[in-house]
PDB file of C-alpha atoms and ligand atoms in Angstrom:
ATOM      1  CA  MET A  17       0.013   0.225   0.056  1.00  0.00           C
ATOM      2  CA  SER A  18       1.555   3.349  -0.598  1.00  0.00           C
ATOM      3  CA  SER A  19       2.441   5.935   1.905  1.00  0.00           C
ATOM      4  CA  THR A  20       0.207   8.376   0.683  1.00  0.00           C
ATOM      5  CA  ALA A  21      -3.058   6.374   1.291  1.00  0.00           C
ATOM      6  CA  ARG A  22      -5.436   7.977   3.869  1.00  0.00           C
ATOM      7  CA  TYR A  23      -7.145   6.599   6.482  1.00  0.00           C
ATOM      8  CA  ALA A  24      -8.953   7.956   9.463  1.00  0.00           C
ATOM      9  CA  VAL A  25     -11.754   7.502  12.065  1.00  0.00           C
ATOM     10  CA  PHE A  26     -15.287   9.017  11.559  1.00  0.00           C
ATOM     11  CA  GLY A  27     -17.196  10.269  14.532  1.00  0.00           C
ATOM     12  CA  HIS A  28     -19.227  12.563  16.391  1.00  0.00           C
ATOM     13  CA  PRO A  29     -17.680  13.464  18.584  1.00  0.00           C
ATOM     14  CA  VAL A  30     -14.360  12.383  17.632  1.00  0.00           C
ATOM     15  CA  ALA A  31     -11.464  14.757  18.707  1.00  0.00           C
ATOM     16  CA  HIS A  32     -10.885  12.681  21.711  1.00  0.00           C
ATOM     17  CA  SER A  33     -10.244   9.449  19.650  1.00  0.00           C
ATOM     18  CA  LEU A  34      -7.724   7.030  20.667  1.00  0.00           C
ATOM     19  CA  SER A  35      -7.302   5.960  17.144  1.00  0.00           C
ATOM     20  CA  PRO A  36      -5.191   7.960  15.243  1.00  0.00           C
ATOM     21  CA  PHE A  37      -2.473   7.646  18.294  1.00  0.00           C
ATOM     22  CA  ILE A  38      -2.899   3.413  17.761  1.00  0.00           C
ATOM     23  CA  HIS A  39      -2.740   3.456  14.203  1.00  0.00           C
ATOM     24  CA  ALA A  40       0.086   5.725  14.376  1.00  0.00           C
ATOM     25  CA  GLU A  41       1.695   3.268  16.982  1.00  0.00           C
ATOM     26  CA  PHE A  42       1.314   0.361  14.809  1.00  0.00           C
ATOM     27  CA  GLY A  43       2.456   2.161  11.830  1.00  0.00           C
ATOM     28  CA  ARG A  44       5.699   2.818  13.787  1.00  0.00           C
ATOM     29  CA  GLN A  45       5.784  -0.935  14.614  1.00  0.00           C
ATOM     30  CA  VAL A  46       5.957  -2.265  11.445  1.00  0.00           C
ATOM     31  CA  GLY A  47       7.795   0.451   9.577  1.00  0.00           C
ATOM     32  CA  ILE A  48       5.010   2.185   7.532  1.00  0.00           C
ATOM     33  CA  ALA A  49       4.298   5.760   7.244  1.00  0.00           C
ATOM     34  CA  LEU A  50       0.908   6.344   7.381  1.00  0.00           C
ATOM     35  CA  ARG A  51      -1.521   9.364   7.463  1.00  0.00           C
ATOM     36  CA  TYR A  52      -4.679   8.521   9.850  1.00  0.00           C
ATOM     37  CA  ASP A  53      -6.859  11.247  10.608  1.00  0.00           C
ATOM     38  CA  ALA A  54      -9.910  11.805  13.166  1.00  0.00           C
ATOM     39  CA  ILE A  55     -12.846  13.403  10.884  1.00  0.00           C
ATOM     40  CA  GLU A  56     -15.807  15.003  12.640  1.00  0.00           C
ATOM     41  CA  ALA A  57     -18.965  14.458  11.172  1.00  0.00           C
ATOM     42  CA  THR A  58     -22.465  14.770  11.963  1.00  0.00           C
ATOM     43  CA  ILE A  59     -25.346  12.295  11.310  1.00  0.00           C
ATOM     44  CA  ASP A  60     -26.366  14.155   8.486  1.00  0.00           C
ATOM     45  CA  GLY A  61     -23.086  15.149   6.704  1.00  0.00           C
ATOM     46  CA  PHE A  62     -21.542  11.710   7.449  1.00  0.00           C
ATOM     47  CA  ALA A  63     -21.974  10.193   4.083  1.00  0.00           C
ATOM     48  CA  ALA A  64     -20.916  12.878   2.205  1.00  0.00           C
ATOM     49  CA  ALA A  65     -17.723  13.368   4.316  1.00  0.00           C
ATOM     50  CA  LEU A  66     -17.122   9.641   3.704  1.00  0.00           C
ATOM     51  CA  GLU A  67     -17.467  10.497   0.203  1.00  0.00           C
ATOM     52  CA  ARG A  68     -14.829  13.441   0.146  1.00  0.00           C
ATOM     53  CA  PHE A  69     -12.646  11.151   2.249  1.00  0.00           C
ATOM     54  CA  ALA A  70     -12.611   8.692  -0.812  1.00  0.00           C
ATOM     55  CA  ALA A  71     -12.165  11.416  -3.599  1.00  0.00           C
ATOM     56  CA  GLU A  72      -8.959  12.719  -1.433  1.00  0.00           C
ATOM     57  CA  GLY A  73      -7.346   9.464  -1.432  1.00  0.00           C
ATOM     58  CA  GLY A  74      -9.194   7.608   1.657  1.00  0.00           C
ATOM     59  CA  VAL A  75      -8.658   3.862   1.525  1.00  0.00           C
ATOM     60  CA  GLY A  76      -9.645   2.648   5.235  1.00  0.00           C
ATOM     61  CA  ALA A  77     -11.784   4.137   7.743  1.00  0.00           C
ATOM     62  CA  ASN A  78     -12.775   3.138  11.197  1.00  0.00           C
ATOM     63  CA  ILE A  79     -16.397   4.111  12.061  1.00  0.00           C
ATOM     64  CA  THR A  80     -17.374   5.052  15.542  1.00  0.00           C
ATOM     65  CA  LEU A  81     -20.409   6.595  17.233  1.00  0.00           C
ATOM     66  CA  PRO A  82     -22.787   7.281  15.970  1.00  0.00           C
ATOM     67  CA  HIS A  83     -22.120   6.407  12.755  1.00  0.00           C
ATOM     68  CA  LYS A  84     -21.639   2.608  12.669  1.00  0.00           C
ATOM     69  CA  GLU A  85     -24.951   1.468  11.566  1.00  0.00           C
ATOM     70  CA  ALA A  86     -24.881   4.468   8.756  1.00  0.00           C
ATOM     71  CA  ALA A  87     -21.700   3.186   7.638  1.00  0.00           C
ATOM     72  CA  PHE A  88     -23.217  -0.637   7.555  1.00  0.00           C
ATOM     73  CA  ALA A  89     -26.253   0.787   5.354  1.00  0.00           C
ATOM     74  CA  LEU A  90     -23.959   2.451   2.658  1.00  0.00           C
ATOM     75  CA  CYS A  91     -21.435  -0.412   2.266  1.00  0.00           C
ATOM     76  CA  ARG A  92     -21.308  -1.958  -1.152  1.00  0.00           C
ATOM     77  CA  GLU A  93     -20.226  -5.569   0.415  1.00  0.00           C
ATOM     78  CA  ARG A  94     -20.696  -6.693   3.978  1.00  0.00           C
ATOM     79  CA  SER A  95     -18.465  -9.168   5.625  1.00  0.00           C
ATOM     80  CA  GLU A  96     -20.604 -11.696   7.649  1.00  0.00           C
ATOM     81  CA  ARG A  97     -19.885 -10.454  11.045  1.00  0.00           C
ATOM     82  CA  ALA A  98     -20.894  -7.075   9.957  1.00  0.00           C
ATOM     83  CA  LEU A  99     -23.905  -8.471   8.802  1.00  0.00           C
ATOM     84  CA  ARG A 100     -24.456 -10.073  12.251  1.00  0.00           C
ATOM     85  CA  ALA A 101     -24.390  -6.698  14.118  1.00  0.00           C
ATOM     86  CA  GLY A 102     -25.842  -4.580  11.508  1.00  0.00           C
ATOM     87  CA  ALA A 103     -23.383  -2.151  11.843  1.00  0.00           C
ATOM     88  CA  ALA A 104     -19.482  -1.630  10.799  1.00  0.00           C
ATOM     89  CA  ASN A 105     -16.841  -0.171  12.160  1.00  0.00           C
ATOM     90  CA  THR A 106     -14.012  -0.851   9.851  1.00  0.00           C
ATOM     91  CA  LEU A 107     -14.422   0.401   6.277  1.00  0.00           C
ATOM     92  CA  THR A 108     -12.307  -0.652   3.301  1.00  0.00           C
ATOM     93  CA  LEU A 109     -12.357   1.005  -0.170  1.00  0.00           C
ATOM     94  CA  ILE A 110     -12.944  -1.490  -2.897  1.00  0.00           C
ATOM     95  CA  GLU A 111     -13.978  -1.279  -6.396  1.00  0.00           C
ATOM     96  CA  GLY A 112     -16.952   0.834  -6.883  1.00  0.00           C
ATOM     97  CA  GLY A 113     -17.328   1.713  -2.865  1.00  0.00           C
ATOM     98  CA  TRP A 114     -16.835   0.647   0.250  1.00  0.00           C
ATOM     99  CA  ARG A 115     -16.628  -2.957   2.056  1.00  0.00           C
ATOM    100  CA  GLY A 116     -17.467  -2.950   5.711  1.00  0.00           C
ATOM    101  CA  ASP A 117     -16.380  -5.348   8.459  1.00  0.00           C
ATOM    102  CA  ASN A 118     -17.084  -5.254  12.068  1.00  0.00           C
ATOM    103  CA  THR A 119     -13.923  -5.659  14.569  1.00  0.00           C
ATOM    104  CA  ASP A 120     -15.384  -5.088  17.692  1.00  0.00           C
ATOM    105  CA  GLY A 121     -16.722  -8.442  18.872  1.00  0.00           C
ATOM    106  CA  ALA A 122     -13.652  -9.799  17.629  1.00  0.00           C
ATOM    107  CA  GLY A 123     -11.727  -7.732  19.463  1.00  0.00           C
ATOM    108  CA  LEU A 124     -13.341  -7.724  22.734  1.00  0.00           C
ATOM    109  CA  VAL A 125     -12.962 -11.632  22.828  1.00  0.00           C
ATOM    110  CA  ARG A 126      -9.375 -11.411  21.760  1.00  0.00           C
ATOM    111  CA  ASP A 127      -8.832  -8.862  24.636  1.00  0.00           C
ATOM    112  CA  ILE A 128     -10.479 -11.316  27.177  1.00  0.00           C
ATOM    113  CA  THR A 129      -8.892 -14.777  25.729  1.00  0.00           C
ATOM    114  CA  GLU A 130      -5.438 -13.497  24.810  1.00  0.00           C
ATOM    115  CA  ARG A 131      -4.424 -10.295  26.749  1.00  0.00           C
ATOM    116  CA  HIS A 132      -6.686 -10.949  30.431  1.00  0.00           C
ATOM    117  CA  ARG A 133      -6.162 -15.081  29.573  1.00  0.00           C
ATOM    118  CA  LEU A 134      -9.817 -15.899  30.375  1.00  0.00           C
ATOM    119  CA  ASP A 135     -11.636 -18.513  29.138  1.00  0.00           C
ATOM    120  CA  LEU A 136     -15.346 -17.420  27.795  1.00  0.00           C
ATOM    121  CA  ARG A 137     -16.500 -21.059  27.154  1.00  0.00           C
ATOM    122  CA  GLY A 138     -19.442 -22.419  29.713  1.00  0.00           C
ATOM    123  CA  ARG A 139     -19.696 -18.983  31.343  1.00  0.00           C
ATOM    124  CA  ARG A 140     -23.343 -17.779  31.989  1.00  0.00           C
ATOM    125  CA  ALA A 141     -23.161 -14.435  30.596  1.00  0.00           C
ATOM    126  CA  LEU A 142     -25.427 -11.182  31.394  1.00  0.00           C
ATOM    127  CA  MET A 143     -25.541  -8.311  28.946  1.00  0.00           C
ATOM    128  CA  LEU A 144     -26.684  -5.215  29.890  1.00  0.00           C
ATOM    129  CA  GLY A 145     -27.840  -2.930  27.322  1.00  0.00           C
ATOM    130  CA  ALA A 146     -29.456  -3.751  23.541  1.00  0.00           C
ATOM    131  CA  GLY A 147     -28.064  -0.949  21.637  1.00  0.00           C
ATOM    132  CA  GLY A 148     -25.273  -0.645  18.715  1.00  0.00           C
ATOM    133  CA  ALA A 149     -22.558  -1.703  21.073  1.00  0.00           C
ATOM    134  CA  ALA A 150     -24.345  -4.767  22.502  1.00  0.00           C
ATOM    135  CA  ARG A 151     -25.227  -5.673  19.035  1.00  0.00           C
ATOM    136  CA  GLY A 152     -21.822  -5.401  17.954  1.00  0.00           C
ATOM    137  CA  VAL A 153     -20.090  -7.824  20.682  1.00  0.00           C
ATOM    138  CA  ALA A 154     -23.147 -10.408  21.066  1.00  0.00           C
ATOM    139  CA  PRO A 155     -22.485 -12.437  18.240  1.00  0.00           C
ATOM    140  CA  ALA A 156     -18.972 -12.850  18.881  1.00  0.00           C
ATOM    141  CA  LEU A 157     -19.318 -13.660  22.530  1.00  0.00           C
ATOM    142  CA  LEU A 158     -21.682 -16.581  21.816  1.00  0.00           C
ATOM    143  CA  ASP A 159     -19.128 -17.857  19.221  1.00  0.00           C
ATOM    144  CA  ALA A 160     -16.710 -18.003  22.031  1.00  0.00           C
ATOM    145  CA  GLY A 161     -18.604 -20.629  23.458  1.00  0.00           C
ATOM    146  CA  LEU A 162     -20.878 -18.997  26.488  1.00  0.00           C
ATOM    147  CA  GLU A 163     -23.567 -21.243  28.071  1.00  0.00           C
ATOM    148  CA  GLU A 164     -25.850 -18.986  28.295  1.00  0.00           C
ATOM    149  CA  LEU A 165     -26.564 -14.812  27.446  1.00  0.00           C
ATOM    150  CA  VAL A 166     -29.332 -13.054  29.115  1.00  0.00           C
ATOM    151  CA  ILE A 167     -29.776  -9.554  27.499  1.00  0.00           C
ATOM    152  CA  VAL A 168     -31.673  -7.207  29.812  1.00  0.00           C
ATOM    153  CA  ASN A 169     -32.501  -3.818  28.317  1.00  0.00           C
ATOM    154  CA  ARG A 170     -34.011  -0.797  29.865  1.00  0.00           C
ATOM    155  CA  SER A 171     -36.406  -0.658  27.146  1.00  0.00           C
ATOM    156  CA  PRO A 172     -37.158  -4.539  26.825  1.00  0.00           C
ATOM    157  CA  GLU A 173     -38.625  -4.531  23.416  1.00  0.00           C
ATOM    158  CA  ARG A 174     -35.161  -3.815  22.142  1.00  0.00           C
ATOM    159  CA  ALA A 175     -33.599  -6.755  24.075  1.00  0.00           C
ATOM    160  CA  ASP A 176     -36.505  -8.768  22.282  1.00  0.00           C
ATOM    161  CA  ALA A 177     -35.450  -7.545  18.934  1.00  0.00           C
ATOM    162  CA  LEU A 178     -31.592  -8.343  19.707  1.00  0.00           C
ATOM    163  CA  VAL A 179     -32.053 -12.024  20.695  1.00  0.00           C
ATOM    164  CA  ASP A 180     -34.066 -12.487  17.778  1.00  0.00           C
ATOM    165  CA  THR A 181     -31.465 -11.358  15.608  1.00  0.00           C
ATOM    166  CA  LEU A 182     -29.112 -13.739  17.319  1.00  0.00           C
ATOM    167  CA  GLY A 183     -30.972 -16.374  16.253  1.00  0.00           C
ATOM    168  CA  ASP A 184     -29.878 -18.955  19.169  1.00  0.00           C
ATOM    169  CA  PRO A 185     -32.877 -19.096  21.297  1.00  0.00           C
ATOM    170  CA  GLY A 186     -31.347 -22.083  23.452  1.00  0.00           C
ATOM    171  CA  ARG A 187     -28.478 -19.679  24.542  1.00  0.00           C
ATOM    172  CA  ALA A 188     -29.625 -16.343  24.027  1.00  0.00           C
ATOM    173  CA  LYS A 189     -32.854 -15.042  26.075  1.00  0.00           C
ATOM    174  CA  SER A 190     -34.285 -11.393  27.031  1.00  0.00           C
ATOM    175  CA  ARG A 191     -35.388 -10.862  30.768  1.00  0.00           C
ATOM    176  CA  TYR A 192     -36.462  -7.544  32.383  1.00  0.00           C
ATOM    177  CA  TRP A 193     -34.386  -5.033  34.140  1.00  0.00           C
ATOM    178  CA  ALA A 194     -36.922  -5.061  36.913  1.00  0.00           C
ATOM    179  CA  ASP A 195     -35.827  -8.351  37.689  1.00  0.00           C
ATOM    180  CA  LEU A 196     -32.024  -8.324  37.783  1.00  0.00           C
ATOM    181  CA  GLY A 197     -32.382  -8.974  41.509  1.00  0.00           C
ATOM    182  CA  GLU A 198     -34.082 -12.674  40.533  1.00  0.00           C
ATOM    183  CA  LEU A 199     -31.999 -13.314  37.607  1.00  0.00           C
ATOM    184  CA  GLY A 200     -28.946 -15.619  39.597  1.00  0.00           C
ATOM    185  CA  ASP A 201     -25.504 -15.038  39.448  1.00  0.00           C
ATOM    186  CA  PHE A 202     -23.286 -14.597  36.377  1.00  0.00           C
ATOM    187  CA  GLU A 203     -19.583 -15.575  35.422  1.00  0.00           C
ATOM    188  CA  LEU A 204     -19.804 -12.765  32.884  1.00  0.00           C
ATOM    189  CA  VAL A 205     -21.341  -9.254  33.115  1.00  0.00           C
ATOM    190  CA  VAL A 206     -20.973  -6.958  30.314  1.00  0.00           C
ATOM    191  CA  ASN A 207     -21.970  -3.427  30.503  1.00  0.00           C
ATOM    192  CA  ALA A 208     -23.100  -2.163  26.858  1.00  0.00           C
ATOM    193  CA  THR A 209     -25.084   0.558  28.194  1.00  0.00           C
ATOM    194  CA  SER A 210     -24.206   4.233  27.243  1.00  0.00           C
ATOM    195  CA  ALA A 211     -25.206   5.167  30.628  1.00  0.00           C
ATOM    196  CA  GLY A 212     -21.616   5.807  31.832  1.00  0.00           C
ATOM    197  CA  ARG A 213     -21.008   8.627  28.894  1.00  0.00           C
ATOM    198  CA  SER A 214     -23.773  10.647  30.632  1.00  0.00           C
ATOM    199  CA  ALA A 215     -22.014  10.270  34.118  1.00  0.00           C
ATOM    200  CA  ARG A 216     -24.932   7.871  35.067  1.00  0.00           C
ATOM    201  CA  SER A 217     -24.693   5.001  37.233  1.00  0.00           C
ATOM    202  CA  LEU A 218     -26.795   1.971  37.359  1.00  0.00           C
ATOM    203  CA  ASP A 219     -28.485   0.686  40.046  1.00  0.00           C
ATOM    204  CA  LEU A 220     -27.106  -2.917  40.056  1.00  0.00           C
ATOM    205  CA  PRO A 221     -27.616  -5.984  42.805  1.00  0.00           C
ATOM    206  CA  PHE A 222     -24.341  -7.296  43.671  1.00  0.00           C
ATOM    207  CA  SER A 223     -26.261 -11.000  43.389  1.00  0.00           C
ATOM    208  CA  LEU A 224     -25.528 -10.772  39.740  1.00  0.00           C
ATOM    209  CA  VAL A 225     -22.031 -11.580  40.636  1.00  0.00           C
ATOM    210  CA  SER A 226     -20.720 -14.902  40.944  1.00  0.00           C
ATOM    211  CA  PRO A 227     -17.160 -15.819  42.775  1.00  0.00           C
ATOM    212  CA  ARG A 228     -15.320 -15.912  39.246  1.00  0.00           C
ATOM    213  CA  CYS A 229     -17.218 -13.256  37.593  1.00  0.00           C
ATOM    214  CA  LEU A 230     -15.455 -11.385  35.123  1.00  0.00           C
ATOM    215  CA  ALA A 231     -17.147  -7.845  34.647  1.00  0.00           C
ATOM    216  CA  VAL A 232     -16.370  -6.028  31.005  1.00  0.00           C
ATOM    217  CA  ASP A 233     -17.333  -2.074  30.447  1.00  0.00           C
ATOM    218  CA  LEU A 234     -17.256  -1.616  26.952  1.00  0.00           C
ATOM    219  CA  SER A 235     -16.549   2.018  27.411  1.00  0.00           C
ATOM    220  CA  TYR A 236     -13.069   3.170  28.801  1.00  0.00           C
ATOM    221  CA  GLY A 237     -11.757   6.019  31.117  1.00  0.00           C
ATOM    222  CA  GLU A 238     -14.827   8.393  32.882  1.00  0.00           C
ATOM    223  CA  ALA A 239     -17.257   6.469  31.382  1.00  0.00           C
ATOM    224  CA  ALA A 240     -15.985   3.083  32.854  1.00  0.00           C
ATOM    225  CA  ILE A 241     -15.739   4.580  36.452  1.00  0.00           C
ATOM    226  CA  ALA A 242     -19.283   3.720  37.708  1.00  0.00           C
ATOM    227  CA  PHE A 243     -19.664   0.284  36.413  1.00  0.00           C
ATOM    228  CA  THR A 244     -16.062  -0.818  37.201  1.00  0.00           C
ATOM    229  CA  ALA A 245     -16.476   0.162  40.763  1.00  0.00           C
ATOM    230  CA  TRP A 246     -19.839  -1.612  41.242  1.00  0.00           C
ATOM    231  CA  ALA A 247     -18.272  -4.708  39.702  1.00  0.00           C
ATOM    232  CA  ARG A 248     -14.942  -4.568  42.360  1.00  0.00           C
ATOM    233  CA  ALA A 249     -17.316  -3.284  45.076  1.00  0.00           C
ATOM    234  CA  ALA A 250     -19.801  -6.547  44.359  1.00  0.00           C
ATOM    235  CA  GLY A 251     -16.299  -8.906  44.890  1.00  0.00           C
ATOM    236  CA  CYS A 252     -15.795  -9.604  41.167  1.00  0.00           C
ATOM    237  CA  PRO A 253     -12.475 -11.022  40.707  1.00  0.00           C
ATOM    238  CA  HIS A 254     -11.854  -9.894  37.031  1.00  0.00           C
ATOM    239  CA  VAL A 255     -12.579  -6.082  36.426  1.00  0.00           C
ATOM    240  CA  ILE A 256     -11.600  -4.750  32.739  1.00  0.00           C
ATOM    241  CA  ASP A 257     -12.640  -1.788  30.761  1.00  0.00           C
ATOM    242  CA  GLY A 258     -12.909  -1.290  26.958  1.00  0.00           C
ATOM    243  CA  LEU A 259      -9.368   0.147  26.633  1.00  0.00           C
ATOM    244  CA  GLY A 260      -8.142  -3.649  25.444  1.00  0.00           C
ATOM    245  CA  MET A 261     -10.812  -4.055  23.265  1.00  0.00           C
ATOM    246  CA  LEU A 262     -10.220  -0.348  21.466  1.00  0.00           C
ATOM    247  CA  VAL A 263      -6.765  -1.716  21.004  1.00  0.00           C
ATOM    248  CA  GLU A 264      -7.559  -4.911  19.437  1.00  0.00           C
ATOM    249  CA  GLN A 265     -10.179  -3.953  17.145  1.00  0.00           C
ATOM    250  CA  ALA A 266      -7.482  -1.378  16.157  1.00  0.00           C
ATOM    251  CA  ALA A 267      -4.960  -4.135  15.864  1.00  0.00           C
ATOM    252  CA  LEU A 268      -7.850  -6.037  13.326  1.00  0.00           C
ATOM    253  CA  ALA A 269      -8.755  -3.168  11.303  1.00  0.00           C
ATOM    254  CA  PHE A 270      -4.722  -2.399  10.821  1.00  0.00           C
ATOM    255  CA  GLU A 271      -4.050  -6.251   9.793  1.00  0.00           C
ATOM    256  CA  GLN A 272      -6.823  -5.828   7.380  1.00  0.00           C
ATOM    257  CA  TRP A 273      -5.576  -2.638   5.450  1.00  0.00           C
ATOM    258  CA  HIS A 274      -1.792  -3.038   5.737  1.00  0.00           C
ATOM    259  CA  GLY A 275      -1.271  -7.391   5.826  1.00  0.00           C
ATOM    260  CA  LYS A 276       0.908  -6.867   9.004  1.00  0.00           C
ATOM    261  CA  ARG A 277      -0.120  -8.732  12.341  1.00  0.00           C
ATOM    262  CA  VAL A 278       1.354  -5.875  15.273  1.00  0.00           C
ATOM    263  CA  GLU A 279       1.909  -6.387  18.911  1.00  0.00           C
ATOM    264  CA  THR A 280      -1.034  -4.591  20.861  1.00  0.00           C
ATOM    265  CA  GLU A 281       0.618  -5.032  24.636  1.00  0.00           C
ATOM    266  CA  PRO A 282       2.930  -1.870  24.158  1.00  0.00           C
ATOM    267  CA  VAL A 283       0.459   0.266  22.850  1.00  0.00           C
ATOM    268  CA  TYR A 284      -2.113  -0.954  25.377  1.00  0.00           C
ATOM    269  CA  GLN A 285       0.146  -0.231  28.167  1.00  0.00           C
ATOM    270  CA  ALA A 286       0.853   3.020  26.803  1.00  0.00           C
ATOM    271  CA  LEU A 287      -2.678   3.996  26.583  1.00  0.00           C
ATOM    272  CA  LYS A 288      -3.083   2.468  30.291  1.00  0.00           C
ATOM    273  CA  ALA A 289      -0.378   4.765  31.284  1.00  0.00           C
ATOM    274  CA  ARG A 290      -1.750   7.970  29.952  1.00  0.00           C
ATOM    275  CA  ALA A 291      -4.927   7.443  31.068  1.00  0.00           C
ATOM    276  CA  ALA A 292      -3.277   6.812  34.884  1.00  0.00           C
ATOM    277  CA  GLY A 293      -1.470  10.170  34.271  1.00  0.00           C
ATOM    278  CA  LEU A 294      -4.832  11.722  33.213  1.00  0.00           C
ATOM    279  CA  HIS A 295      -6.378  10.794  36.503  1.00  0.00           C
ATOM    280  CA  THR A 296      -3.733  11.917  38.819  1.00  0.00           C
ATOM    281  CA  GLY A 297      -3.163  15.165  36.807  1.00  0.00           C
ATOM    282  CA  ASP A 298       0.043  14.693  35.602  1.00  0.00           C
TER     283      ASP A 298
HETATM  284  P1  ATR B  27     -24.253   2.553  21.768  1.00  0.00           P
HETATM  285  O1  ATR B  27     -23.998   2.592  20.158  1.00  0.00           O
HETATM  286  O2  ATR B  27     -23.070   2.993  22.675  1.00  0.00           O
HETATM  287  O3  ATR B  27     -25.126   1.077  22.232  1.00  0.00           O
HETATM  288  P2  ATR B  27     -27.306   3.172  21.585  1.00  0.00           P
HETATM  289  O4  ATR B  27     -27.492   2.755  20.577  1.00  0.00           O
HETATM  290  O5  ATR B  27     -27.732   4.303  21.868  1.00  0.00           O
HETATM  291  O6  ATR B  27     -25.589   3.345  21.830  1.00  0.00           O
HETATM  292  O7  ATR B  27     -27.447   2.520  22.815  1.00  0.00           O
HETATM  293  C1  ATR B  27     -27.577   2.526  24.289  1.00  0.00           C
HETATM  294  C2  ATR B  27     -27.583   1.579  25.305  1.00  0.00           C
HETATM  295  O8  ATR B  27     -27.522   2.141  26.439  1.00  0.00           O
HETATM  296  C3  ATR B  27     -29.262   0.976  25.304  1.00  0.00           C
HETATM  297  O9  ATR B  27     -29.352  -0.115  25.523  1.00  0.00           O
HETATM  298  C4  ATR B  27     -29.797   1.878  26.452  1.00  0.00           C
HETATM  299  O10 ATR B  27     -30.942   1.397  26.746  1.00  0.00           O
HETATM  300  P3  ATR B  27     -32.423   2.079  26.185  1.00  0.00           P
HETATM  301  O11 ATR B  27     -32.459   1.162  24.828  1.00  0.00           O
HETATM  302  O12 ATR B  27     -33.615   1.509  26.838  1.00  0.00           O
HETATM  303  O13 ATR B  27     -32.502   3.792  25.893  1.00  0.00           O
HETATM  304  C5  ATR B  27     -29.041   2.115  27.333  1.00  0.00           C
HETATM  305  N1  ATR B  27     -28.930   2.946  28.609  1.00  0.00           N
HETATM  306  C6  ATR B  27     -28.650   4.296  28.278  1.00  0.00           C
HETATM  307  N2  ATR B  27     -28.685   5.011  29.529  1.00  0.00           N
HETATM  308  C7  ATR B  27     -29.355   4.042  30.251  1.00  0.00           C
HETATM  309  C8  ATR B  27     -29.626   4.188  31.623  1.00  0.00           C
HETATM  310  N3  ATR B  27     -29.347   5.588  32.527  1.00  0.00           N
HETATM  311  N4  ATR B  27     -30.025   3.242  32.498  1.00  0.00           N
HETATM  312  C9  ATR B  27     -30.064   1.947  31.924  1.00  0.00           C
HETATM  313  N5  ATR B  27     -29.556   1.991  30.027  1.00  0.00           N
HETATM  314  C10 ATR B  27     -29.365   2.854  29.701  1.00  0.00           C
END
């Protein structure tokens, strides 16, 4: 791939995206000089911004909130996992348009099983939320061998819709948020709600947490503080936020675009150190 090819992340807001840093680090690691920008696009302006990007040499794009469904809709081709998620986070220019993929779910599974060395097989899991983030990761979690995936959403019809899409009624089922106290305990609890992004905390019972529970917040930074604090207070032995997933989904996109595998650990550690510095005011 030519070094003048352009890459970018599209979002709204996007100014604080870590993707430009992550891709620059990966590029440095494998000796590829690449241009990777953060492009701010409103919901109405997204399609035009993407078209402009392609006209100016754009060949690969990461898509973040709130454009993943819109990106999926305008693709000419879609990978199997993008189809299952109904959303795309990675676009690659092909003849006559874009090919859409979704690396979020595989990124999450890679973070859990490879970085944190935790096995997902046989776990009873609870997913809080049924929006875009939940849809992006639920298929990959099922593929990783969960025994059961209970989906609970504030508005129950969205949980039902996600369960229908997953098409695995033996393992994926919906329950009411109001019944959280009666669902027993879980070995995996995933927070896929956006509550933390608006500084809201969820009122969750400690009874959800089993002694070997892994709690995962798909958000990172400030947005993940309330849920991860709840999980620790509930006695969860493994608590992780979405920073590792972010790095892994980026690596999967990078590998598609550049055909080279990268080491994610140094980049993950650099971001963790940076986040710790921010929290202590360094
Ligand atoms: P994302 O792409 O981050 O998933 P989304 O598609 O808007 O964003 O979905 C947000 C999710 O967080 C939804 O599951 C939403 O519940 P509703 O479908 O009932 O709106 C959930 N959510 C947001 N704020 C919440 C809160 N305060 N309590 C519980 N769930 C919340």
